[in-house]
PDB file of C-alpha atoms in Angstrom:
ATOM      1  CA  UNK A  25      19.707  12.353  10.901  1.00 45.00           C
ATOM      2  CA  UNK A  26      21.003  12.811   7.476  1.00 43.00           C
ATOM      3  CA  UNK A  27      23.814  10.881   5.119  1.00 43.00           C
ATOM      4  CA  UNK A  28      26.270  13.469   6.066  1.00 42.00           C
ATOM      5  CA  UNK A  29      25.685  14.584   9.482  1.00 44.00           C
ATOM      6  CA  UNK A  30      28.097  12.499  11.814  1.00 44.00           C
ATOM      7  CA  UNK A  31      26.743   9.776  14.510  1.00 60.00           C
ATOM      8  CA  UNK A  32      28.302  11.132  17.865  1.00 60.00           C
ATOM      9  CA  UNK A  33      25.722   9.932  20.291  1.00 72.00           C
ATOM     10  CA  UNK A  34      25.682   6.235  19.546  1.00 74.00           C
ATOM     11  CA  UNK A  35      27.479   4.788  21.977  1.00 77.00           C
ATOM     12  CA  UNK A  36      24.629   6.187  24.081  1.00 80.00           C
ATOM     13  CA  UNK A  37      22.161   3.783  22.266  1.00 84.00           C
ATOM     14  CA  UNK A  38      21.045  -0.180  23.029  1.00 88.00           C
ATOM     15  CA  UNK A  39      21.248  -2.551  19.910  1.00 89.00           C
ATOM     16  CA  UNK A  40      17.610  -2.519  19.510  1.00 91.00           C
ATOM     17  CA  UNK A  41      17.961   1.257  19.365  1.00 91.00           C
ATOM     18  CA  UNK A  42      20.064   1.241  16.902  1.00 91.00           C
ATOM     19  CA  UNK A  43      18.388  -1.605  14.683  1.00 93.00           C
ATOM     20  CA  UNK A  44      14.962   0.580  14.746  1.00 93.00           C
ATOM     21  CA  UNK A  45      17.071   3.767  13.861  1.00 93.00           C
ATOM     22  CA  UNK A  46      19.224   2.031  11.383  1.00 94.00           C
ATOM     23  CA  UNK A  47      15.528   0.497   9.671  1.00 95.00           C
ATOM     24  CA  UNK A  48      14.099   4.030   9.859  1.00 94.00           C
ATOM     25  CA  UNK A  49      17.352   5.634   8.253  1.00 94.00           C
ATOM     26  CA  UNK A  50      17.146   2.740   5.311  1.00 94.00           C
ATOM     27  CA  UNK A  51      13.134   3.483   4.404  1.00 94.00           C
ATOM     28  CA  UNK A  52      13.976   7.148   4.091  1.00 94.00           C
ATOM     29  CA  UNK A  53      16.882   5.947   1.820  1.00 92.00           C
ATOM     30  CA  UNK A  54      20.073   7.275   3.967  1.00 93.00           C
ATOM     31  CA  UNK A  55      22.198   3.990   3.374  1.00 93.00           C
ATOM     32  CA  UNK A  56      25.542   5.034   4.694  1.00 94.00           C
ATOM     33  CA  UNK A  57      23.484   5.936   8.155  1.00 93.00           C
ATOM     34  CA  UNK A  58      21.684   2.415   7.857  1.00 94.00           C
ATOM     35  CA  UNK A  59      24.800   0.780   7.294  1.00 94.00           C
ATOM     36  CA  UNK A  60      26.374   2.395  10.407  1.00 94.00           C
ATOM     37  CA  UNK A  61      23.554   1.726  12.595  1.00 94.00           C
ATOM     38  CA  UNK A  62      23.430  -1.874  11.494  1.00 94.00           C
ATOM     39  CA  UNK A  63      26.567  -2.578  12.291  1.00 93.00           C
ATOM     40  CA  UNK A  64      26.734  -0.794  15.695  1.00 92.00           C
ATOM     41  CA  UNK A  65      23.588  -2.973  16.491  1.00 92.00           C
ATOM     42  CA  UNK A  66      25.239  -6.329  15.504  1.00 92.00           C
ATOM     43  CA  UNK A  67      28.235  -5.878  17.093  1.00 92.00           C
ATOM     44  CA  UNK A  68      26.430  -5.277  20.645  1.00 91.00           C
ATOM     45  CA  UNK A  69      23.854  -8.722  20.226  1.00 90.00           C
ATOM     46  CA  UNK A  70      24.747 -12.049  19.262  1.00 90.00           C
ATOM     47  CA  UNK A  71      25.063 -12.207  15.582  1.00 88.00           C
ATOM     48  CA  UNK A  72      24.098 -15.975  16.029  1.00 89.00           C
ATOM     49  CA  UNK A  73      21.065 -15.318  17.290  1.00 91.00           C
ATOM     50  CA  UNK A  74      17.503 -14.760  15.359  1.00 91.00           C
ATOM     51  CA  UNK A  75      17.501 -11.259  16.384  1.00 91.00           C
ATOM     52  CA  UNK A  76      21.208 -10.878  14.593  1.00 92.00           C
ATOM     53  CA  UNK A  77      20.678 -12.492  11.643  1.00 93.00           C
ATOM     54  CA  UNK A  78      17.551 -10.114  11.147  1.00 94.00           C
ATOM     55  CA  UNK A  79      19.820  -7.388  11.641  1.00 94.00           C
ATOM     56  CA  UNK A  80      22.640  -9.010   9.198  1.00 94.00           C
ATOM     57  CA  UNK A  81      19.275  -9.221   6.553  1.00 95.00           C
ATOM     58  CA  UNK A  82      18.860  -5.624   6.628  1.00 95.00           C
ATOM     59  CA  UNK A  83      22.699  -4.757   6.971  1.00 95.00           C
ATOM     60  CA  UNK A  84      22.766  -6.837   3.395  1.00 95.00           C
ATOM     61  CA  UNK A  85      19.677  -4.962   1.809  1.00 94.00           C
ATOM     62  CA  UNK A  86      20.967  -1.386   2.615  1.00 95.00           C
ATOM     63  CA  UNK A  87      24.608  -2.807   0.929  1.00 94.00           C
ATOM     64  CA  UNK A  88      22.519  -3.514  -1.836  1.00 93.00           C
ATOM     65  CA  UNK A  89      20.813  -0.306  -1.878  1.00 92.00           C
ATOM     66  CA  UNK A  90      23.851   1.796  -1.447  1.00 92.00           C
ATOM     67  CA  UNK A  91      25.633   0.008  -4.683  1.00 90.00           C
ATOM     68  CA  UNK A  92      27.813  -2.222  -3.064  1.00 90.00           C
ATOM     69  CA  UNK A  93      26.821  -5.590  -4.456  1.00 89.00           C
ATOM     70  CA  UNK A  94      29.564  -7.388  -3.579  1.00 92.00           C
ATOM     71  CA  UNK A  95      29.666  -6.921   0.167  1.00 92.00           C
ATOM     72  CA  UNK A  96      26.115  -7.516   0.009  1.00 92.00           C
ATOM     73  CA  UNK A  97      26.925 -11.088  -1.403  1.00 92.00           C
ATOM     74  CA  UNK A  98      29.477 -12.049   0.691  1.00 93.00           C
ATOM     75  CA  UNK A  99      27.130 -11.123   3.540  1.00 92.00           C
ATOM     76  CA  UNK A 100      24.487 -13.378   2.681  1.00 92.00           C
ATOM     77  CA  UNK A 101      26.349 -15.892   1.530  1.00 93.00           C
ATOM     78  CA  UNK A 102      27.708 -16.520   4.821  1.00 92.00           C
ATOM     79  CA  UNK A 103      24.320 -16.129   6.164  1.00 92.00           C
ATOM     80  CA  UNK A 104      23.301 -19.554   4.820  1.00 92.00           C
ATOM     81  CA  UNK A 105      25.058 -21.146   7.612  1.00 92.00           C
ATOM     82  CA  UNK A 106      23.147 -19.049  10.014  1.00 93.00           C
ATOM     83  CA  UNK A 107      21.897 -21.056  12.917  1.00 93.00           C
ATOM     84  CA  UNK A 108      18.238 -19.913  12.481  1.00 92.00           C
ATOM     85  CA  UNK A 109      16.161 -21.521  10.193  1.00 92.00           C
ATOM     86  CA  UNK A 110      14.402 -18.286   9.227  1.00 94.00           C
ATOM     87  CA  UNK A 111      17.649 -16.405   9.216  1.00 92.00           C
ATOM     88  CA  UNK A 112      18.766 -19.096   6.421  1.00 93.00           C
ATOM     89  CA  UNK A 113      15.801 -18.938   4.093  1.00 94.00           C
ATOM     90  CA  UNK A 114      15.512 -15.036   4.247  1.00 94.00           C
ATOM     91  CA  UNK A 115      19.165 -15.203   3.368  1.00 93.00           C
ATOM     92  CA  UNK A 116      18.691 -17.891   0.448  1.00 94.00           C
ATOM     93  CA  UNK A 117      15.710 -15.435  -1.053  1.00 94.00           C
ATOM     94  CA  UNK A 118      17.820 -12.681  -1.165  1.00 92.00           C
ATOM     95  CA  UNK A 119      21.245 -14.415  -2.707  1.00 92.00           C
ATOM     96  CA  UNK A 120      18.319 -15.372  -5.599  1.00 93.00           C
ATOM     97  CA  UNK A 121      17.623 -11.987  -6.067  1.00 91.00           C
ATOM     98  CA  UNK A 122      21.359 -10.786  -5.645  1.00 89.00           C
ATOM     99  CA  UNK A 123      22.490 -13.515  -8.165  1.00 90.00           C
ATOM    100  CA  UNK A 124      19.742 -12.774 -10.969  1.00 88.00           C
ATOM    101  CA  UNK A 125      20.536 -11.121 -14.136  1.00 86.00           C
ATOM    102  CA  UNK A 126      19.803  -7.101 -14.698  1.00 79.00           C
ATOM    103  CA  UNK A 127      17.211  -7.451 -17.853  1.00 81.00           C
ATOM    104  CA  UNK A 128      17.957  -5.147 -20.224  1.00 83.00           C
ATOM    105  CA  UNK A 129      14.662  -3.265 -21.465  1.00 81.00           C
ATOM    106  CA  UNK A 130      14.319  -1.792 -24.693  1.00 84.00           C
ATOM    107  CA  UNK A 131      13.486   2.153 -24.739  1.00 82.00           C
ATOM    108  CA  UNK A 132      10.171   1.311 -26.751  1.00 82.00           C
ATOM    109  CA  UNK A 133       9.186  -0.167 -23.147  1.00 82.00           C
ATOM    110  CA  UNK A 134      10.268   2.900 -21.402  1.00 82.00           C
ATOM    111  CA  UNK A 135       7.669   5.952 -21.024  1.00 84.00           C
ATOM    112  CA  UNK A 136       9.739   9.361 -20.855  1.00 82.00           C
ATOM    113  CA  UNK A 137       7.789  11.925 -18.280  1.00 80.00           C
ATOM    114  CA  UNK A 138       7.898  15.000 -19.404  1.00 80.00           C
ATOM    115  CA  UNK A 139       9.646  18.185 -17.655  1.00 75.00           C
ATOM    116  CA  UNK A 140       7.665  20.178 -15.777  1.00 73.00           C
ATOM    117  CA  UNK A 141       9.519  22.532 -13.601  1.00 69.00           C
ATOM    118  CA  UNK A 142       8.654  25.196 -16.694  1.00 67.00           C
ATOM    119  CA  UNK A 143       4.930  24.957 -15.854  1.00 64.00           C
ATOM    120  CA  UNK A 144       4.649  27.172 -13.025  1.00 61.00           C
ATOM    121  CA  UNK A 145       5.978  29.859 -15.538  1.00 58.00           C
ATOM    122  CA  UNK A 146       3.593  28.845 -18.087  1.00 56.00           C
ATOM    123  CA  UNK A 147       0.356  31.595 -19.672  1.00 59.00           C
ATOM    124  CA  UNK A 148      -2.926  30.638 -18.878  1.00 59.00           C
ATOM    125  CA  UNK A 149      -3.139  29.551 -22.756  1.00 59.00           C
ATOM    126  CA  UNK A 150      -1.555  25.885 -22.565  1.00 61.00           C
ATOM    127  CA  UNK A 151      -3.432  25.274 -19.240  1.00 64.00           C
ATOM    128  CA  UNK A 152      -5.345  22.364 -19.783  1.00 69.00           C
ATOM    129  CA  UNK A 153      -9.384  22.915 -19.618  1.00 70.00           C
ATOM    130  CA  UNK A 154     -11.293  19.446 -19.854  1.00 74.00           C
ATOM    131  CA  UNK A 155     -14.082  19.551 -22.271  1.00 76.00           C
ATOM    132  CA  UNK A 156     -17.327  19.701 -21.323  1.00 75.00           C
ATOM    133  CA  UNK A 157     -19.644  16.379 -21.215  1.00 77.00           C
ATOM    134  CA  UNK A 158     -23.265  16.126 -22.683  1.00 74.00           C
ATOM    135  CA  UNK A 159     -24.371  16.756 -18.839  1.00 70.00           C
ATOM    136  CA  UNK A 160     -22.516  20.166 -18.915  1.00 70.00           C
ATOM    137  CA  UNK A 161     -23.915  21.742 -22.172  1.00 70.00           C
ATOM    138  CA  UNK A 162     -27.449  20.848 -21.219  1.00 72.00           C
ATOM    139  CA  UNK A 163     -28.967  23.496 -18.782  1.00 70.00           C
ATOM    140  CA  UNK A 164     -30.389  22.082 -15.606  1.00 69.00           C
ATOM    141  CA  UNK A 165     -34.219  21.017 -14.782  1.00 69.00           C
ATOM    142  CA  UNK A 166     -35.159  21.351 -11.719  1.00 69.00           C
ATOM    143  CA  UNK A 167     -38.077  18.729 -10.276  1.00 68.00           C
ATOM    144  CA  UNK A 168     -41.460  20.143 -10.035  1.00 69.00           C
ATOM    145  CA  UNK A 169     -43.158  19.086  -7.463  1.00 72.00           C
ATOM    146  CA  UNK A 170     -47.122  20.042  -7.831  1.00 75.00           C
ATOM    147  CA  UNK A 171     -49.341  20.315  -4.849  1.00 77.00           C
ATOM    148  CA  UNK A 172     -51.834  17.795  -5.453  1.00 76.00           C
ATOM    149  CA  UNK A 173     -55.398  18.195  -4.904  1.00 76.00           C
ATOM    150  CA  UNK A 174     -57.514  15.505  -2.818  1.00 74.00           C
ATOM    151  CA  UNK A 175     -60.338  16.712  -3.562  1.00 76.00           C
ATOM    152  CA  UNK A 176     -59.476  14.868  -6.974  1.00 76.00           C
ATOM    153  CA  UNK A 177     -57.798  11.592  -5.378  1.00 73.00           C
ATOM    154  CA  UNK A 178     -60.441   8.161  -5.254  1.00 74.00           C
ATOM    155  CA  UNK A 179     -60.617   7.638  -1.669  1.00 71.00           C
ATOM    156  CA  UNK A 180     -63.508   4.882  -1.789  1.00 74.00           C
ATOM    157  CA  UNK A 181     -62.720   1.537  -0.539  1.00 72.00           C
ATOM    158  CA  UNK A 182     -62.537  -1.075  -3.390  1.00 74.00           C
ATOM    159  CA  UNK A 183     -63.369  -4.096  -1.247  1.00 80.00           C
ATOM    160  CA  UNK A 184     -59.715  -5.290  -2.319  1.00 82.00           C
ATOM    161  CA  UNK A 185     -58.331  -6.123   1.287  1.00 82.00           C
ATOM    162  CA  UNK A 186     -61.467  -7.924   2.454  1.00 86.00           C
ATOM    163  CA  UNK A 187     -61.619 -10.209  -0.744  1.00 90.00           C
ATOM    164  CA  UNK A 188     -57.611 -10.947  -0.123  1.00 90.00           C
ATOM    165  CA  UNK A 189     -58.581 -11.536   3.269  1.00 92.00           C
ATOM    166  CA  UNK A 190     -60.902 -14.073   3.104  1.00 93.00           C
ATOM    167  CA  UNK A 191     -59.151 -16.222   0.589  1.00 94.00           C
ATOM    168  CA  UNK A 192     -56.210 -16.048   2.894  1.00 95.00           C
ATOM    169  CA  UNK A 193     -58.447 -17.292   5.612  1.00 95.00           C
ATOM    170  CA  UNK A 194     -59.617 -20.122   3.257  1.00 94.00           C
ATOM    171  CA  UNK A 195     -56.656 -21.531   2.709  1.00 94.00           C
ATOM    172  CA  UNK A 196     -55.667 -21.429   6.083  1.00 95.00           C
ATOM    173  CA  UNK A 197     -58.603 -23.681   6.826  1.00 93.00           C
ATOM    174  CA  UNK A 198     -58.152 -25.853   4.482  1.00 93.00           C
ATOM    175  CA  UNK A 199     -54.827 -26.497   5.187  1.00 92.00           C
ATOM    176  CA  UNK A 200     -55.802 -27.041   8.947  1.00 91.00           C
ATOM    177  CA  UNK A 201     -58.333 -29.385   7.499  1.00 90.00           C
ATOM    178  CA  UNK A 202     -56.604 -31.560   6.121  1.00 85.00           C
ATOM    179  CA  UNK A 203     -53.560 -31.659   7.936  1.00 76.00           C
TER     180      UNK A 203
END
């Protein structure tokens, strides 16, 4: 479905239908289609209802979107006196944001990105080539791993484990002794 291409088979489609097309037509940014489908939707539910005054919501963010401020204010303005609560608050968020000042931003805050269509026709010569790091310019050691002999490795028993052994048992005893 695109901006221009012409909506013949709604009268084929439910209201939910149309609200689900109508919120995928506004995310890929075809207004005039959103707009349509919004209002095909809210004309076959009850715009007093929750479920029409989330459809109103999105009918006044794809106003917005498509430039036509003022529609979108009168819109939500007489969403305030919507009979949902949630309806009403949704509404009152978005008449802040309608109402608020466009800031004017100085170009020193602005960062311009540069053209690049002409790159694909660019030489290899203004190709940038990231320099190499200290790990690059050093050649590679690889680990040595010696057999070792055990012939040369102290096998003999050191009395260690029988000495930690019996002063474990000690204190076990005296513990229990005491105890």
């Amino acid at each position: 479905m695109s901006d221009r291409q012409p909506l013949g088979n709604l009268k084929d489609l439910t209201a939910d239908q149309a609200f689900e097309l109508g919120q995928q037509a506004f995310e890929r940014e075809q207004y005039t289609v959103s707009i349509t489908l919004f209002e095909w939707a809210l004309a076959r539910s009850y715009a007093s209802s929750r479920r029409g005054g989330e459809i109103q919501l999105w009918l006044v963010n794809a106003h917005q979107s498509q430039g036509d401020c003022q529609a979108a204010l009168t819109l939500c303005e007489s969403l305030l006196l919507h009979p949902s609560p949630f309806t009403r608050q949704q509404a009152q968020n978005l008449l802040y944001i309608l109402k608020a000042p466009v800031l004017q931003r100085p170009k020193e805050w602005l960062t311009e990105i540069p053209d690049l269509s002409q790159l694909a026709d660019s030489q290899g010569r203004d190709r940038y080539v990231p320099a190499k790091t200290e790990a690059d310019r050093l050649p590679k050691r690889k680990a040595v791993i010696e057999d070792i002999d055990l012939s040369q490795v102290n096998t003999q028993d050191n009395q260690f484990v029988w000495v930690a052994l019996g002063m474990i048992s000690l204190l076990c005893l005296s513990l229990w002794w005491w105890h």
